[in-house]
PDB file of C-alpha atoms in Angstrom:
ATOM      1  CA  UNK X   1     -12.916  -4.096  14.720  1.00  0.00           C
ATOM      2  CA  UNK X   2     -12.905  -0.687  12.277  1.00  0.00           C
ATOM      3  CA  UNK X   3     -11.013  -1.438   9.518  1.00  0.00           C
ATOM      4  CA  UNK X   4     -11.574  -2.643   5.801  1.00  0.00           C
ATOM      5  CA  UNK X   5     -12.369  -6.073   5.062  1.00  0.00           C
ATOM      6  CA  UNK X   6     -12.287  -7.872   1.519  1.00  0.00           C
ATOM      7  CA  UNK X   7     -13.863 -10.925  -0.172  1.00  0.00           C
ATOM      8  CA  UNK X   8     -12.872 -13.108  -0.784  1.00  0.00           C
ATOM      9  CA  UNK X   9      -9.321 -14.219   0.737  1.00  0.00           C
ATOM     10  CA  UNK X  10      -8.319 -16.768  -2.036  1.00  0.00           C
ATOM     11  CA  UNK X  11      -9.962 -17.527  -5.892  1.00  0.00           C
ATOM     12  CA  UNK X  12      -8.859 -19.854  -8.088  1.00  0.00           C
ATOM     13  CA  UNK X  13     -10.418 -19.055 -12.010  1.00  0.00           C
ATOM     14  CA  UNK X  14      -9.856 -20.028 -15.149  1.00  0.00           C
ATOM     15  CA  UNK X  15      -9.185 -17.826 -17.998  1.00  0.00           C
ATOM     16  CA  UNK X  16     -12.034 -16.090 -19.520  1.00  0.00           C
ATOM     17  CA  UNK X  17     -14.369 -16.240 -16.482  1.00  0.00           C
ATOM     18  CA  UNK X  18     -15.544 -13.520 -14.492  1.00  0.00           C
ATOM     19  CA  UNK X  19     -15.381 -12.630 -10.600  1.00  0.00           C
ATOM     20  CA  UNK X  20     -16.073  -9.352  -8.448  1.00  0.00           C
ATOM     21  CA  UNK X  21     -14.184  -8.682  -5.317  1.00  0.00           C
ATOM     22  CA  UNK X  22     -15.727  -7.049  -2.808  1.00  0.00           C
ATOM     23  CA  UNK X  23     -14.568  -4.482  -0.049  1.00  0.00           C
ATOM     24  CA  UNK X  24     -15.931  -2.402   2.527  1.00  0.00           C
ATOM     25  CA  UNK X  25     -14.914  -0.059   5.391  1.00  0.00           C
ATOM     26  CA  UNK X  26     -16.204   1.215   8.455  1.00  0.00           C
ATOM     27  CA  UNK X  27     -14.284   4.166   9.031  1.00  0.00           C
ATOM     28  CA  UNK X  28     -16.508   6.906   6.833  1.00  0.00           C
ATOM     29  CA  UNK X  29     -13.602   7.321   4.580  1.00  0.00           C
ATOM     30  CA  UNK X  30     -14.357   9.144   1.460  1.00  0.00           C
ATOM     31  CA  UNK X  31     -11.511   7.935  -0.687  1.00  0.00           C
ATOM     32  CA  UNK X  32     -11.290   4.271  -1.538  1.00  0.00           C
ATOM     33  CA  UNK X  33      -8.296   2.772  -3.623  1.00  0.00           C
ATOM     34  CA  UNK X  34      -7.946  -0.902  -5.340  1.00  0.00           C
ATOM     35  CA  UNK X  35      -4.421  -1.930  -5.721  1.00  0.00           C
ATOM     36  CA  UNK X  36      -2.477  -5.248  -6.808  1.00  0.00           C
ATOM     37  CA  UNK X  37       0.951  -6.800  -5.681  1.00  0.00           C
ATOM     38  CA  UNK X  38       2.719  -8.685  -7.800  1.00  0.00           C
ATOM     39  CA  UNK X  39       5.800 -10.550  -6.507  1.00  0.00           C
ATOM     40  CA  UNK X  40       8.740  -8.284  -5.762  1.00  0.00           C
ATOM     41  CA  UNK X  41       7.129  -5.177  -7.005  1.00  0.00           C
ATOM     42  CA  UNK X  42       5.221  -2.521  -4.820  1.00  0.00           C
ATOM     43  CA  UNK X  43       1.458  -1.857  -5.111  1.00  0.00           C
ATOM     44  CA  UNK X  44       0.108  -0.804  -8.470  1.00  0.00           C
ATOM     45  CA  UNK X  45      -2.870   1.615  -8.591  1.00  0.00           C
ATOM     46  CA  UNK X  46      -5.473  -0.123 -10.171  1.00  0.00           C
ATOM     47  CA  UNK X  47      -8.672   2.088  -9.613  1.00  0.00           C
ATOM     48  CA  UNK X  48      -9.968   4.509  -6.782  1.00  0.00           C
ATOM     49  CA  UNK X  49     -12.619   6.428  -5.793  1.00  0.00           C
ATOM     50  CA  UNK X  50     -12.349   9.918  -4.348  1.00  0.00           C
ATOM     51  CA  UNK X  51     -15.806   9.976  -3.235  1.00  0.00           C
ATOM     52  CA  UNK X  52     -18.972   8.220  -3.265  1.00  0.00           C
ATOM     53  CA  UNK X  53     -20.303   8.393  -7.110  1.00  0.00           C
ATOM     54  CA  UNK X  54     -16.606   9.287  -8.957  1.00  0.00           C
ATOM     55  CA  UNK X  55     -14.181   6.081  -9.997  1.00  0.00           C
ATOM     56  CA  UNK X  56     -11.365   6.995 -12.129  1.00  0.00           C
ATOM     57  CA  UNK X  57      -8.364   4.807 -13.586  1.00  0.00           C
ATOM     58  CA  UNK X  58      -5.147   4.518 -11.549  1.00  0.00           C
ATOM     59  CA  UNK X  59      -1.585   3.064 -13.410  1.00  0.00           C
ATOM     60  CA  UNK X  60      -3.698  -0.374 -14.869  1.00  0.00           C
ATOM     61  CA  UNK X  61      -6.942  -0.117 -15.220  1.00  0.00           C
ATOM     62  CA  UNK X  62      -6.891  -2.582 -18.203  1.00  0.00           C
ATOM     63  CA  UNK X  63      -9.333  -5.714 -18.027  1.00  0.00           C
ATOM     64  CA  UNK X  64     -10.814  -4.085 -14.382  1.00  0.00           C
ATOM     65  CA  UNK X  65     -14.192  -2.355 -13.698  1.00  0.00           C
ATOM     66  CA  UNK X  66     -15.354  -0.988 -10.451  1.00  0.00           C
ATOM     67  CA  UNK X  67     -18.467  -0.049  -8.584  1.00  0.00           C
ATOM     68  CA  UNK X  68     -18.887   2.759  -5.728  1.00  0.00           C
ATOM     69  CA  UNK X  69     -21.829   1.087  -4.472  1.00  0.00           C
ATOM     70  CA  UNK X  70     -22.286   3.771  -1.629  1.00  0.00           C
ATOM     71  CA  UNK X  71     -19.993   5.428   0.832  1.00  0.00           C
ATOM     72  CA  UNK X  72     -18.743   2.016   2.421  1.00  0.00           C
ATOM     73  CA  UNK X  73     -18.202  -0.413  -0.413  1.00  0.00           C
ATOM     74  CA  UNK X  74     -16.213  -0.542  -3.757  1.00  0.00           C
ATOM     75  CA  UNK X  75     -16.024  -3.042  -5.598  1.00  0.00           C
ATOM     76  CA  UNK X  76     -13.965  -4.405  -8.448  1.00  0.00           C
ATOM     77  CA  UNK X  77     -15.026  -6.676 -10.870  1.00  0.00           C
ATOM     78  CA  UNK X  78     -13.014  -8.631 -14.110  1.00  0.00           C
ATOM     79  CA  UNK X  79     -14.977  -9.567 -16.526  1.00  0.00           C
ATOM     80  CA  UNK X  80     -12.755 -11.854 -18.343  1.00  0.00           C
ATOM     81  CA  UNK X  81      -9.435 -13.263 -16.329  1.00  0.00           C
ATOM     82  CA  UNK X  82      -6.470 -13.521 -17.791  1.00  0.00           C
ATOM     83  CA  UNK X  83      -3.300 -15.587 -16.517  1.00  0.00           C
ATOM     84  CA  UNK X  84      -1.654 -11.561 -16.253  1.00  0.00           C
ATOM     85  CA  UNK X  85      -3.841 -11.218 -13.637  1.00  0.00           C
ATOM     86  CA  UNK X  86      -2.336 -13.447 -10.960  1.00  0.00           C
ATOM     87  CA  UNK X  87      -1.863 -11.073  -8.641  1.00  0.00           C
ATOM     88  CA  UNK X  88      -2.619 -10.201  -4.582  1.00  0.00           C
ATOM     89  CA  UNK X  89      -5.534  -7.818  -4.403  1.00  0.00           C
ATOM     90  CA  UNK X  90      -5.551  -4.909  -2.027  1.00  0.00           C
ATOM     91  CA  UNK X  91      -8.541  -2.538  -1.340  1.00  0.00           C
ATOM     92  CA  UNK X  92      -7.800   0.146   1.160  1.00  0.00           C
ATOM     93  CA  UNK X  93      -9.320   3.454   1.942  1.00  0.00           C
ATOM     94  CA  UNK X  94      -7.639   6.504   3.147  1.00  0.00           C
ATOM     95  CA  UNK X  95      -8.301   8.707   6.026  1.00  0.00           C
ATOM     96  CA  UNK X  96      -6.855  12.280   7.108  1.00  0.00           C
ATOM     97  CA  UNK X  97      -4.261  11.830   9.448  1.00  0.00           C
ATOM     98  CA  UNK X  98      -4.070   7.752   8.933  1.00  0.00           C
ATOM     99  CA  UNK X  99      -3.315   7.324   4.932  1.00  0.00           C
ATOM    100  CA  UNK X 100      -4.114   3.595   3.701  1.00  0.00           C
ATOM    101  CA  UNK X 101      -6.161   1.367   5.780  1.00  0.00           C
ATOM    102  CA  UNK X 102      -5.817  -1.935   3.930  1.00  0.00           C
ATOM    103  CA  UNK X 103      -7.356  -5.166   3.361  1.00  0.00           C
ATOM    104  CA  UNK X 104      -5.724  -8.230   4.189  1.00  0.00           C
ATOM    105  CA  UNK X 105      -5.699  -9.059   0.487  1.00  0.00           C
ATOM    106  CA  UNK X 106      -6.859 -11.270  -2.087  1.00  0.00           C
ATOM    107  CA  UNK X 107      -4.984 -13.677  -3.802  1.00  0.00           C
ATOM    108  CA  UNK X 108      -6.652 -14.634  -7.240  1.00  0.00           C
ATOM    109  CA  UNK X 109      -5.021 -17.246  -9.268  1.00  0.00           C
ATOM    110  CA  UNK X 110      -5.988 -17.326 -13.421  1.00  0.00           C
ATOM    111  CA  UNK X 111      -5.272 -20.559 -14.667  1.00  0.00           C
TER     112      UNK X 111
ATOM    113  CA  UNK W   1       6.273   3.693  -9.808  1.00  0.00           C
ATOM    114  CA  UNK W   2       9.633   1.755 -11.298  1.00  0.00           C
ATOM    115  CA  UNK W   3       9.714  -1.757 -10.694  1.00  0.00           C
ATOM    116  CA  UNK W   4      12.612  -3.491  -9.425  1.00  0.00           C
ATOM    117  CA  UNK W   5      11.743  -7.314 -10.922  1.00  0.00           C
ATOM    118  CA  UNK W   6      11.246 -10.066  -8.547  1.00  0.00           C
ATOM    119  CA  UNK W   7      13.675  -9.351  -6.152  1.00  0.00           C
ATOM    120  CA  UNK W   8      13.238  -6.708  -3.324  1.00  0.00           C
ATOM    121  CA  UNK W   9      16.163  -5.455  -1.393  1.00  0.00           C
ATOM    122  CA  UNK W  10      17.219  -6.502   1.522  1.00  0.00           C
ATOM    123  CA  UNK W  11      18.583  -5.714   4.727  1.00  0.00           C
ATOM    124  CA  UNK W  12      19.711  -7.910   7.487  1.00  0.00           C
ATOM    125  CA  UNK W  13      20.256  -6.750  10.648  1.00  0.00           C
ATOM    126  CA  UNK W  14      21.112  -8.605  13.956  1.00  0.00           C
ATOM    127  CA  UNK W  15      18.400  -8.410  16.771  1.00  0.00           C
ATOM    128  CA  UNK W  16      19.167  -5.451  19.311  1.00  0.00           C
ATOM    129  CA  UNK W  17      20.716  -3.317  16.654  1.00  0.00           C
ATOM    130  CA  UNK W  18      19.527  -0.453  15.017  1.00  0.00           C
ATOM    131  CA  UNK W  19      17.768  -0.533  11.055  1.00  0.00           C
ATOM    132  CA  UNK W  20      17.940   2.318   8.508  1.00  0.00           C
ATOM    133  CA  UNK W  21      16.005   1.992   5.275  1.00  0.00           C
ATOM    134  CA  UNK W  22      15.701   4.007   2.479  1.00  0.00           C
ATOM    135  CA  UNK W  23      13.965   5.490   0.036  1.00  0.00           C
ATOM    136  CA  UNK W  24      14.211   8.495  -2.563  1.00  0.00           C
ATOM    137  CA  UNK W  25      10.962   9.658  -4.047  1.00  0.00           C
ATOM    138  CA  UNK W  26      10.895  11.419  -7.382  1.00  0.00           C
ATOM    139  CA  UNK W  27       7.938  14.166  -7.291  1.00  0.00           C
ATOM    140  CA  UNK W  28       9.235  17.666  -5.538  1.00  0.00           C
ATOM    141  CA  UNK W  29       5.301  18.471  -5.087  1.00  0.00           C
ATOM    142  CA  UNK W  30       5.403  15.492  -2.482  1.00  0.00           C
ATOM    143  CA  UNK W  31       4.483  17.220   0.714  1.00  0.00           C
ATOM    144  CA  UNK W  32       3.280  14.287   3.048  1.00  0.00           C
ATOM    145  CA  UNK W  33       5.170  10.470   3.205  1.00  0.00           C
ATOM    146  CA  UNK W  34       4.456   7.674   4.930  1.00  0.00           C
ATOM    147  CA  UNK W  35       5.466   4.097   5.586  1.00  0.00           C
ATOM    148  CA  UNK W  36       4.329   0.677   5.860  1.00  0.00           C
ATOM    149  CA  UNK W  37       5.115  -2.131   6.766  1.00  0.00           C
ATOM    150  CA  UNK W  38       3.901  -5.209   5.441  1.00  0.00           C
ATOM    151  CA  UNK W  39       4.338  -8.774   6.998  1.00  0.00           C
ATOM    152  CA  UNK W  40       4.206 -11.647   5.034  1.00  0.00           C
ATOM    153  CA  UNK W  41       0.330 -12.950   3.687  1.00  0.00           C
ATOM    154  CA  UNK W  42      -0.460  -9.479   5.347  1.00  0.00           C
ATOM    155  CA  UNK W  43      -1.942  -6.263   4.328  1.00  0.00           C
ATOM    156  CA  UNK W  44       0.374  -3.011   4.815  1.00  0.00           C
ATOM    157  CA  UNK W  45       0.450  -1.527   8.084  1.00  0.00           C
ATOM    158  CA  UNK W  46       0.651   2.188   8.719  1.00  0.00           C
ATOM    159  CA  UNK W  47       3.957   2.883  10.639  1.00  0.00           C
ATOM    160  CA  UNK W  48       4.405   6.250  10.631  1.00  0.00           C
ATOM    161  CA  UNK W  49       3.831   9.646   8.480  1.00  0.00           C
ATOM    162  CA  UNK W  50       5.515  12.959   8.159  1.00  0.00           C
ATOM    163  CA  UNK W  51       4.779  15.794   6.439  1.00  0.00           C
ATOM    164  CA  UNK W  52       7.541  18.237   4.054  1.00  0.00           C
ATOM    165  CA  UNK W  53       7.450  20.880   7.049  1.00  0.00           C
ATOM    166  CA  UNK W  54       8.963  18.799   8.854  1.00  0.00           C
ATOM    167  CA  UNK W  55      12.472  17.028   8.750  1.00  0.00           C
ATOM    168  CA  UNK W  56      12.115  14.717  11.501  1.00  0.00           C
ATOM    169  CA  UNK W  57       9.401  12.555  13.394  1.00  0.00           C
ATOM    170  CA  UNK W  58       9.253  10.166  16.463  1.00  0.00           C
ATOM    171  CA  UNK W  59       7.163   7.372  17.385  1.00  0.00           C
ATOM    172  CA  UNK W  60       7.719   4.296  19.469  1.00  0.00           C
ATOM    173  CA  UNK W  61      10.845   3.030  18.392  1.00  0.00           C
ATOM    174  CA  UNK W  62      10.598   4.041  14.895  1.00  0.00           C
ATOM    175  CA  UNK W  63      11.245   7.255  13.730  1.00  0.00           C
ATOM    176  CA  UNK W  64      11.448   8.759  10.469  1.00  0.00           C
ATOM    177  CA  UNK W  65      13.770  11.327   8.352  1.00  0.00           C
ATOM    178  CA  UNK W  66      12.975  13.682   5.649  1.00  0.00           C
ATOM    179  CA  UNK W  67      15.875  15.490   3.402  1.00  0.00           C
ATOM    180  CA  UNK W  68      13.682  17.344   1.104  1.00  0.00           C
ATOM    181  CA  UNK W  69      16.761  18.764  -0.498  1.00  0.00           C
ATOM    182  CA  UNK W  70      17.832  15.345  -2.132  1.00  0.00           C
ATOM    183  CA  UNK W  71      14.435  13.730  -2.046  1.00  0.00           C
ATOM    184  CA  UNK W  72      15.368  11.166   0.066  1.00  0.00           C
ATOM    185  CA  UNK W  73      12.955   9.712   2.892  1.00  0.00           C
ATOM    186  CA  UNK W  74      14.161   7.278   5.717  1.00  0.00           C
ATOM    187  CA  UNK W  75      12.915   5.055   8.669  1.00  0.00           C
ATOM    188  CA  UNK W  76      15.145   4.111  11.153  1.00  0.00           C
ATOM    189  CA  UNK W  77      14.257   1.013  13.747  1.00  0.00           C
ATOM    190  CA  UNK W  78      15.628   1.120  17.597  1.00  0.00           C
ATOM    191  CA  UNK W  79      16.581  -2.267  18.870  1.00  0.00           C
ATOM    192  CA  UNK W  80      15.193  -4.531  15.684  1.00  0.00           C
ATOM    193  CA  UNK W  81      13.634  -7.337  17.151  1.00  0.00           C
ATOM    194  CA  UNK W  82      12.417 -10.597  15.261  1.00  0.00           C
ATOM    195  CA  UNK W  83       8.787  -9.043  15.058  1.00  0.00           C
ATOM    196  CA  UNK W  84       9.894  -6.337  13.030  1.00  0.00           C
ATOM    197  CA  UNK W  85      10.610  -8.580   9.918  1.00  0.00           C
ATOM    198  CA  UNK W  86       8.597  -7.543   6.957  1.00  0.00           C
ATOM    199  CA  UNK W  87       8.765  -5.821   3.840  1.00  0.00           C
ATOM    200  CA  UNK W  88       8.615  -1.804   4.226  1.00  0.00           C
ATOM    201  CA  UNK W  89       7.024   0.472   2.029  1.00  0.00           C
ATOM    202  CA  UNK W  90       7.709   4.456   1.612  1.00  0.00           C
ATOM    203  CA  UNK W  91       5.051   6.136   0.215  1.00  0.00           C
ATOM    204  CA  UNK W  92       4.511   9.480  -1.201  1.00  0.00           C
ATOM    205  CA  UNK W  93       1.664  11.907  -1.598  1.00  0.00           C
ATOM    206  CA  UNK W  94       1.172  15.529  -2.991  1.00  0.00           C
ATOM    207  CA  UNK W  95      -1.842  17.801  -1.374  1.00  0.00           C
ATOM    208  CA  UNK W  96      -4.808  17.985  -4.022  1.00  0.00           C
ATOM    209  CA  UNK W  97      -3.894  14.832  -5.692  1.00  0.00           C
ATOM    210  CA  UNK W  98      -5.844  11.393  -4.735  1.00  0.00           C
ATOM    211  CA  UNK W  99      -2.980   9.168  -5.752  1.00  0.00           C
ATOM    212  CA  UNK W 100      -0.375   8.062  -3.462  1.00  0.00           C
ATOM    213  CA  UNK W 101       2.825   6.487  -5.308  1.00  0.00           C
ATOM    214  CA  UNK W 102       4.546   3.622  -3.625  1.00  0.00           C
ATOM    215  CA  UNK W 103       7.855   2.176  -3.566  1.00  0.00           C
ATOM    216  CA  UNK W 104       8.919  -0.832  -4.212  1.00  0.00           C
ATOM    217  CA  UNK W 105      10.043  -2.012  -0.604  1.00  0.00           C
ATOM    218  CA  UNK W 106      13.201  -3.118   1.193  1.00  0.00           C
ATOM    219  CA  UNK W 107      12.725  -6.464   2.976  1.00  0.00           C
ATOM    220  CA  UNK W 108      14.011  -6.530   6.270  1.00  0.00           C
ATOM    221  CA  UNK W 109      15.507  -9.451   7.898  1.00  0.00           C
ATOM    222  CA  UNK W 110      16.335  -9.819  11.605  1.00  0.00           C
ATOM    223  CA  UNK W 111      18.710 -12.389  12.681  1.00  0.00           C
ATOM    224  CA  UNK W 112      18.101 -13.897  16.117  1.00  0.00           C
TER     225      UNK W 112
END
């Protein structure tokens, strides 16, 4: 099925380690966004990417980086986890006519 | 966008009736708006779009309202039925800008 998938679903770390979450689409979207949901609040901007080769910061961009790895996948990587962190993580790319196709999410728990 | 702390609002609404949610946005430049809906342990889901030359759209049993005047977006739900509990999103988007701005969500609760 088209659509944008993310890995992984669930990650437990401790603080001060490192993971990368992946994501990729099959749609030939340009645009691709990375977003987190914290409990009762709507989707925070973290990082996108208008097109393959740009990144730039969205709302909080602290303690993230990202990769454009080519036109399908973006990636997001934190390099040292903090407990502020707990959070569900939502890639999604946008398409004319469609907005946001997103990623079922994953949830990362900093311990 | 403003957070509203750890508790969304909601609406309850018996099964059969209709739903209206809400939502103002805050940039005049917004010229296209959409909304999601998100089910629980779920990504968002588009719904349905609309864009600020229009005031009013249609889709299969959901249709949505836009009163540019007072900045004020809404999505109204024929015959709720249990399926359509979830947490809905407005969003809103100005041309030339990559960012979309999200708010927080109105959970909606249908009551068998």
């Amino acid at each position: 099925n088209a659509g944008v998938t993310q890995t992984p679903k669930f990650q437990v770390l401790k603080t001060g380690q490192s993971m990368t979450l992946q994501c990729a689409q099959d749609m030939n979207h340009n645009s691709m966004y990375w977003y987190r949901q914290d409990p009762g609040m709507g989707l925070r901007l973290i990082y996108y990417s208008a097109s393959e080769g740009t990144t730039d910061k969205g709302e909080v961009p602290n303690g993230y980086n990202v990769s454009r790895l080519n036109k399908r996948e973006f990636s997001l990587r934190l390099e040292s986890a903090a407990p502020s962190q707990t959070s569900v993580y939502f890639c999604a790319s946008w398409g004319t006519g469609y907005g946001y196709t997103f990623g079922s999410g994953t949830r990362l728990t900093v311990v | 966008g403003e957070s509203v702390g750890l508790h969304l609002p909601t609406l309850s609404v018996q099964e059969g009736d209709n739903s209206i949610i809400n939502c103002a946005y805050s940039n005049s430049a917004s010229d296209y708006f959409i909304w999601y809906k998100q089910e629980s342990g779920k990504g968002p889901q588009f719904i349905i779009d609309i864009r600020s030359n229009m005031d009013k759209r249609q889709g299969q049993r959901v249709t949505v309202l836009l009163n540019k005047t007072v900045k004020h977006l809404s999505l109204q739900i024929a015959a709720t039925q249990p399926g359509d509990s979830a947490v809905y999103f407005c969003a809103e988007k100005a041309s030339g800008y990559q960012k979309v701005t999200f708010g927080t969500g109105t959970k909606l609760q249908v009551i068998p």
